[in-house]
Coordinates of C-alpha atoms and ligand atoms in Angstrom, one line a residue:
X690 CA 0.0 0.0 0.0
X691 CA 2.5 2.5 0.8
X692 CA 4.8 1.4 -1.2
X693 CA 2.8 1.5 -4.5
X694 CA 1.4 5.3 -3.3
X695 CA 4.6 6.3 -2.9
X696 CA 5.5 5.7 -6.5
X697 CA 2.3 7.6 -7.5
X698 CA 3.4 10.4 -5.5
X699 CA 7.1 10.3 -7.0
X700 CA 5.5 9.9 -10.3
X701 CA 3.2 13.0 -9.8
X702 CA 6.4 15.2 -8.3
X703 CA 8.5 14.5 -11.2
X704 CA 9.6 17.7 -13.0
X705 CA 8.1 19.9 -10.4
X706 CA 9.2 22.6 -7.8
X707 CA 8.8 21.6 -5.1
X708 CA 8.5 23.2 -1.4
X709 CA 9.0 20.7 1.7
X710 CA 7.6 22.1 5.2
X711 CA 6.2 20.8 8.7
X712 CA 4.3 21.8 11.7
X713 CA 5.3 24.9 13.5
X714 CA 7.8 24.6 16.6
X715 CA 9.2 22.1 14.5
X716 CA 9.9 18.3 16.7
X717 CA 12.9 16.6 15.5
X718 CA 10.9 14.1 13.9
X719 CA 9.3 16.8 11.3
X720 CA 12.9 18.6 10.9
X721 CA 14.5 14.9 10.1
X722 CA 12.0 13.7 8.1
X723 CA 12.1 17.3 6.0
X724 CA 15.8 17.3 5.2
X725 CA 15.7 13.7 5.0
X726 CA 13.5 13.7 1.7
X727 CA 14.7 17.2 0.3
X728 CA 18.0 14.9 0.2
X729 CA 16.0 11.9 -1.5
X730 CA 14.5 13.8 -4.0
X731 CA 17.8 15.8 -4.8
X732 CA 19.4 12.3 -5.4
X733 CA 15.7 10.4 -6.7
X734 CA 15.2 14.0 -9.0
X735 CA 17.8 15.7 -11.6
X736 CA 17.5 19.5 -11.9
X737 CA 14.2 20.5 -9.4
X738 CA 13.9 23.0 -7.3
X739 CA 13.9 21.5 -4.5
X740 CA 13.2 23.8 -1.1
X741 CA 12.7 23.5 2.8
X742 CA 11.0 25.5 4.9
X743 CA 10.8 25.7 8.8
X744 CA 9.1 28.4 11.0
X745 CA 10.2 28.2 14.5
X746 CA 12.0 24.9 15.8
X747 CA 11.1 23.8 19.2
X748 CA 13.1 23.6 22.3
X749 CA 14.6 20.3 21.8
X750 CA 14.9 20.8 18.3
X751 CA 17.3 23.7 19.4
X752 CA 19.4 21.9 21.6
X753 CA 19.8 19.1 19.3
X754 CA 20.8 21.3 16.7
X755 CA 23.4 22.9 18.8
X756 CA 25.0 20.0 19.8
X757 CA 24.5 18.0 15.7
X758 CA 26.9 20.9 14.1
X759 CA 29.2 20.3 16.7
X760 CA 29.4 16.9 15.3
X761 CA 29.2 18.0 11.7
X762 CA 30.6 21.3 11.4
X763 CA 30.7 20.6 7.6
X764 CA 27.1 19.4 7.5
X765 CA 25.5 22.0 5.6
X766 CA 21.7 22.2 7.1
X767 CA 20.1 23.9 4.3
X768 CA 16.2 25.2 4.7
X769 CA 14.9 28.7 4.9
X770 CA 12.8 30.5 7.8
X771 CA 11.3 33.0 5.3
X772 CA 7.9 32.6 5.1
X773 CA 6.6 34.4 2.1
X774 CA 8.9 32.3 -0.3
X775 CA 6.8 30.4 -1.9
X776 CA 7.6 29.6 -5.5
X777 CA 6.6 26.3 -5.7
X778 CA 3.9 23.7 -7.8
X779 CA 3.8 21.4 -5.3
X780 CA 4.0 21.7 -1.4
X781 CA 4.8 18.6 1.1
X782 CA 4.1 18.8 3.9
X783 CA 5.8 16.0 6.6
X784 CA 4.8 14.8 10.3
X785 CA 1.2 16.9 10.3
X786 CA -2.2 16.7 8.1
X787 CA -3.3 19.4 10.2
X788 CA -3.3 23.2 8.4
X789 CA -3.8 24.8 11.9
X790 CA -0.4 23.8 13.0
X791 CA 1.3 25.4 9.7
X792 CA 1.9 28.7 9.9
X793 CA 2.8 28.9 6.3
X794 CA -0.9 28.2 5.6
X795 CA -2.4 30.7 8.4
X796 CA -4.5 33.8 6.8
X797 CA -3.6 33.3 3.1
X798 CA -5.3 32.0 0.5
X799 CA -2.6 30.0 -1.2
X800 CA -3.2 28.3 -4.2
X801 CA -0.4 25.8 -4.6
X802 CA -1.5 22.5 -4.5
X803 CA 0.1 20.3 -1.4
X804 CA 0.3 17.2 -0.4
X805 CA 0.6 15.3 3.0
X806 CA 3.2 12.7 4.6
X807 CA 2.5 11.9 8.1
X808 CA 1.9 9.3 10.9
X809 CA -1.1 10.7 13.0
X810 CA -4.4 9.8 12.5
X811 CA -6.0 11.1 9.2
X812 CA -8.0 14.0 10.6
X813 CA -9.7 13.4 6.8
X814 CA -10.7 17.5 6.4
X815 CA -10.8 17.4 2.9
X816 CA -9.4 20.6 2.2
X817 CA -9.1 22.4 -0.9
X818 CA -5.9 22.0 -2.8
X819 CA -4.9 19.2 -1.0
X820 CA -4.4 15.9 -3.5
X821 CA -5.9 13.9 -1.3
X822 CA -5.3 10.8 -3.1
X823 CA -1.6 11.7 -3.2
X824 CA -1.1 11.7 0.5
X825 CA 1.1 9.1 2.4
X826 CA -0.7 9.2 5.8
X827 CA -0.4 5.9 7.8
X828 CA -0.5 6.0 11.6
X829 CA 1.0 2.3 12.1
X830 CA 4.2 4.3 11.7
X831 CA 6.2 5.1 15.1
X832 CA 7.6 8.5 13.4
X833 CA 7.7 10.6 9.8
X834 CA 11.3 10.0 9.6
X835 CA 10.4 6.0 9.2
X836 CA 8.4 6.8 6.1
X837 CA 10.9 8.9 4.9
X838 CA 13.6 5.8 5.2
X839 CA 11.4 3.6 3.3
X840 CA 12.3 5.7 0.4
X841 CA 15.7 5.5 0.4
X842 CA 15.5 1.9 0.8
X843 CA 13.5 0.9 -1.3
X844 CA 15.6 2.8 -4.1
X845 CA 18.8 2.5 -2.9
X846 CA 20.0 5.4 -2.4
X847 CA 22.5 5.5 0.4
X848 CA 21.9 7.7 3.4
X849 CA 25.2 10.0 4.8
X850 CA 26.4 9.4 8.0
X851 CA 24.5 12.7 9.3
X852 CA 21.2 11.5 8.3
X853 CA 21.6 8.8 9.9
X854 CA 21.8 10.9 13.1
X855 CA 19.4 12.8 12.4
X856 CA 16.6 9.9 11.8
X857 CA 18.0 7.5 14.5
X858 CA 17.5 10.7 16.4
X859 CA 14.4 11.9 15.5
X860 CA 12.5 7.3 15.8
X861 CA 14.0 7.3 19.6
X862 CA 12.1 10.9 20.4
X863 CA 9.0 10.4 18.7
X864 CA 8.5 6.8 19.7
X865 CA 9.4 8.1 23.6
X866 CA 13.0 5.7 23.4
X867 CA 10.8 2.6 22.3
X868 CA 8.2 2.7 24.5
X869 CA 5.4 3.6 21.8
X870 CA 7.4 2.3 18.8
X871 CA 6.8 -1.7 17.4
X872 CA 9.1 -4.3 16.2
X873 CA 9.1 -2.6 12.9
X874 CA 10.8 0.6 15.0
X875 CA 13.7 -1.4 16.7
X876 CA 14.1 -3.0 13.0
X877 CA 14.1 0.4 11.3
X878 CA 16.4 1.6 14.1
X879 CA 19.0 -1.2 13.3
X880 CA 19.2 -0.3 9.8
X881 CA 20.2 2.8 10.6
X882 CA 23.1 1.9 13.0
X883 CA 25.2 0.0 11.4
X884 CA 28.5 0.5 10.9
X885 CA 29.7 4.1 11.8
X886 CA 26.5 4.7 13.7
X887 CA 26.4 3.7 17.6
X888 CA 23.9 4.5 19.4
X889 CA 25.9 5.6 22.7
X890 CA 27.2 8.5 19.8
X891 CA 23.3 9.7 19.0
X892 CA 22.3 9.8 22.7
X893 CA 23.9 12.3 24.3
X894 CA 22.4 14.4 21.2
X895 CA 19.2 14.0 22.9
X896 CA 19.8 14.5 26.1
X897 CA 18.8 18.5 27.4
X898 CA 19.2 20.2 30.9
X899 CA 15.6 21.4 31.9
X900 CA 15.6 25.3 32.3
X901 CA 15.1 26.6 35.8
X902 CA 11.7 27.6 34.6
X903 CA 10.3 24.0 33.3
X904 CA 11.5 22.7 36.6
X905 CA 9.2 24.7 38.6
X906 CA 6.2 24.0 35.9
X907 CA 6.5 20.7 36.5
X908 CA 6.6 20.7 40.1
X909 CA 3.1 23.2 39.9
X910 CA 1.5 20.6 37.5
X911 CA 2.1 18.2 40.6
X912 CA 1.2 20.4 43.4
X913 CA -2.4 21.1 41.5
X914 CA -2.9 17.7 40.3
X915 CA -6.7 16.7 40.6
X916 CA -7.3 12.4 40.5
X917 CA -9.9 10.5 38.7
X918 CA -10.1 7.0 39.5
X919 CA -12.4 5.0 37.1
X920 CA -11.6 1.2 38.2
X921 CA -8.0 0.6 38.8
X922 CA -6.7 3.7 36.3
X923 CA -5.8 6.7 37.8
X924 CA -6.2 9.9 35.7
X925 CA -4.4 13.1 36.2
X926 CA -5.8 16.2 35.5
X927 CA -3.6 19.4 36.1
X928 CA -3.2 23.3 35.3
X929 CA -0.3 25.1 33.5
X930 CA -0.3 28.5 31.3
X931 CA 3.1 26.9 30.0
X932 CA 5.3 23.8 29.3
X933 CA 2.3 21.5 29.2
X934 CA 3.5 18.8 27.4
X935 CA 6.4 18.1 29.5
X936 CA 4.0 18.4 32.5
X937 CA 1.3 15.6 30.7
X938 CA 4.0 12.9 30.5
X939 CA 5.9 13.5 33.8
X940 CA 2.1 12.8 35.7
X941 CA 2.6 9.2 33.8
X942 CA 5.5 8.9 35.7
X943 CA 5.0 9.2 38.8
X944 CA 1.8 7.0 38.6
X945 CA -1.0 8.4 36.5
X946 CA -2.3 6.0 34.0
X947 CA -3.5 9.4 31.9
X948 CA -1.8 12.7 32.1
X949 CA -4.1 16.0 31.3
X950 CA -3.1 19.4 31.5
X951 CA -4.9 22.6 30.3
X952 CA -3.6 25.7 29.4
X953 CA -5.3 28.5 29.3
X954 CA -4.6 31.7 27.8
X955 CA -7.3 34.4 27.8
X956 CA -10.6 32.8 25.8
X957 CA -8.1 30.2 23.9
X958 CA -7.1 27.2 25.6
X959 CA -5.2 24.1 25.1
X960 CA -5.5 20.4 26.6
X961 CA -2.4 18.6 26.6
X962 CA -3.2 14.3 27.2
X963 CA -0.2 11.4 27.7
X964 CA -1.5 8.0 28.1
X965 CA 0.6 4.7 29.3
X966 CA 1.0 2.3 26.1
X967 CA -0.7 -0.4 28.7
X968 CA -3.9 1.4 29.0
X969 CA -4.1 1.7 25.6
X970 CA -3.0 -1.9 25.0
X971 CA -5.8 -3.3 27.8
X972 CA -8.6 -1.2 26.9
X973 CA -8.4 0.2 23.0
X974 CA -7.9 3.6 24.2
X975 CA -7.1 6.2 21.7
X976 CA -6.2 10.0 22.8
X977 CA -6.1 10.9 19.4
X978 CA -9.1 9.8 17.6
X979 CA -11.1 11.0 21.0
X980 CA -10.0 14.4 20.6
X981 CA -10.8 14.2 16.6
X982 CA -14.1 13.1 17.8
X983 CA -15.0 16.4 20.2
X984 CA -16.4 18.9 18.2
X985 CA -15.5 22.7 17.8
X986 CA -11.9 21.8 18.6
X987 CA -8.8 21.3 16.7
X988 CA -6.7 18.5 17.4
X989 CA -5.6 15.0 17.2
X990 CA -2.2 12.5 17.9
X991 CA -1.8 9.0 18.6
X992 CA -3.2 6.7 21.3
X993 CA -0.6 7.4 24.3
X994 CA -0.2 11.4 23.1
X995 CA -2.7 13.9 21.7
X996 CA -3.6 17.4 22.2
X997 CA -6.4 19.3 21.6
X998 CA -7.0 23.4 20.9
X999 CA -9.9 25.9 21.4
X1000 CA -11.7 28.7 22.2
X1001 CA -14.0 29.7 25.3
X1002 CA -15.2 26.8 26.6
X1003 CA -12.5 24.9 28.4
X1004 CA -14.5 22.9 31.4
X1005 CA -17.2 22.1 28.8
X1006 CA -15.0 20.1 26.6
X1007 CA -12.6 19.0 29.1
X1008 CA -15.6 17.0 31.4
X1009 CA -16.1 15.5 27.3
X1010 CA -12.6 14.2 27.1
X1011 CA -13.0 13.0 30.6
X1012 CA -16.6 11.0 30.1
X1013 CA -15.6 10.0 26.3
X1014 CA -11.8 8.7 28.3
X1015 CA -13.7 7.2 31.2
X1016 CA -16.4 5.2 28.5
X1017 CA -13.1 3.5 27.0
X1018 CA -11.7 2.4 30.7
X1019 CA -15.3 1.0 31.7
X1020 CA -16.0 -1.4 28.7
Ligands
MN1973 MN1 6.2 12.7 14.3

């Protein structure tokens, strides 16, 4: 299935300019997976246009950077931050089918047609421009930069050294080191570290200091922790104006089954959910296709991590989440 789409989608590209771009506060997974295919279709492509495009990188994205040119100071990362340069036929965009989390889309009416590559649930919002039938969207995938692999190996084009870092770097994040990733994850992974690759190398990459100022958000997110028990699950619910994320998946470690933090700001708010793989695993739940169920929000994920944004009416469609999160635990 993929495979087959993905030489539709090559086929379609050929001869084209094209323009490769992710979500905003770009994860390592969307950065890796971005330069990872301009490079494939710079090798897979003579003479296109090929361009990158990031808005803002996200904090770990930062601090990985730092410390990858370090290791490469000869690795050339090429992409640009300017967003009005868009000169393309074709846009790609990796590791989101969600136009509210891509700033290049926000308050324009852009005609270029675009295309998605992604591993979250298919939010399906048939949007204009969008080739739908073009899109590579399949959520059995741990990351982006795992469907981005598959095309260099299934045409043999060899990845540099760097690359390698980059998508060994980005499957351990975005599969939380293996604990939401599949066999077809640690087989991916061993691909990729052969040879010149060890893992002890890419791990210190990944590891960041906490500032002073996530430290104490995650010690409030504790101190204002509410409990829901339905059965034996525990569910955390908590409060933060910042750093929510963090916050969601530190209340599954010290013993919440579900982590769920809101963030308000003014009338627009943001709900922030981390499940443990085993309470998916025993009971089916989903985070991410809940939240694309609740209506007059935006949002979506996988089953152990989702989020959710809106406007107004924050303890009306949190007591949702809860009732549509407790239904799952109960049957
Ligand atoms: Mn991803």
């Amino acid at each position: 299935m993929f495979t087959s789409k993905k030489d539709d989608l090559l086929k379609y590209l050929k001869g084209k300019n094209l323009l490769i771009t992710s979500h905003d506060l770009v994860d390592l997974d969307g950065f890796s997976s971005g330069l990872s295919l301009k490079f494939f279709f710079e090798n897979f492509f003579s003479n296109q246009n090929i361009d990158l495009i990031f808005s803002e990188q996200s904090k770990q994205t930062k601090s990985f950077l730092k410390k990858f040119t370090q290791k490469f100071p000869n690795f050339k990362l090429s992409f640009h931050t300017n967003k009005e340069f868009l000169n393309a036929d074709v846009i790609i965009i990796v590791d989101s089918n969600n136009l509210d989390q891509i700033e290049l889309f926000n308050n324009r009416d852009l005609n270029t047609p675009y295309i998605f590559i992604d591993h979250h649930v298919n939010l399906q919002k048939n949007y204009p421009n969008n080739i739908s039938s073009l899109n590579l969207i399949f959520d059995n995938y741990s990351s982006t930069s795992e469907m981005v692999l598959k095309f260099f190996d299934d045409y043999n084009i060899k990845l540099p050294i760097p690359y390698k870092y980059l998508l060994v770097s980005a499957i351990l994040t975005d599969s939380g080191f293996l604990k939401y990733g599949s066999t077809e994850t640690i087989r991916n992974l061993n691909s990729l570290l052969q040879d010149q690759v060890e893992i002890q190398d890419v791990l210190p990459l990944l590891e960041r200091e906490k500032e002073v100022s996530e430290k104490i958000a995650r010690i409030k997110a504790l101190q204002r922790v509410k409990l829901i028990r339905i059965k034996d699950w525990l569910i955390g619910v908590s409060y933060l104006s910042s750093f929510s994320a963090s916050a969601a998946s530190l209340l599954t470690k010290v013993g919440f089954d579900i982590g769920i933090v809101v963030s308000e700001d003014k009338s627009d708010y943001r709900i922030t959910t981390r499940a443990k793989k085993q309470v998916c695993l025993k009971t089916g739940l989903h985070l991410g296709k809940i939240i694309s169920e609740i209506n007059n929000v935006n949002g979506g994920g996988h089953d152990g991590a989702a989020t959710l944004n809106g406007k107004n009416d924050v303890e009306e469609i949190l007591n949702q989440l809860i009732d549509k999160i407790k239904e799952t635990l109960i049957n």
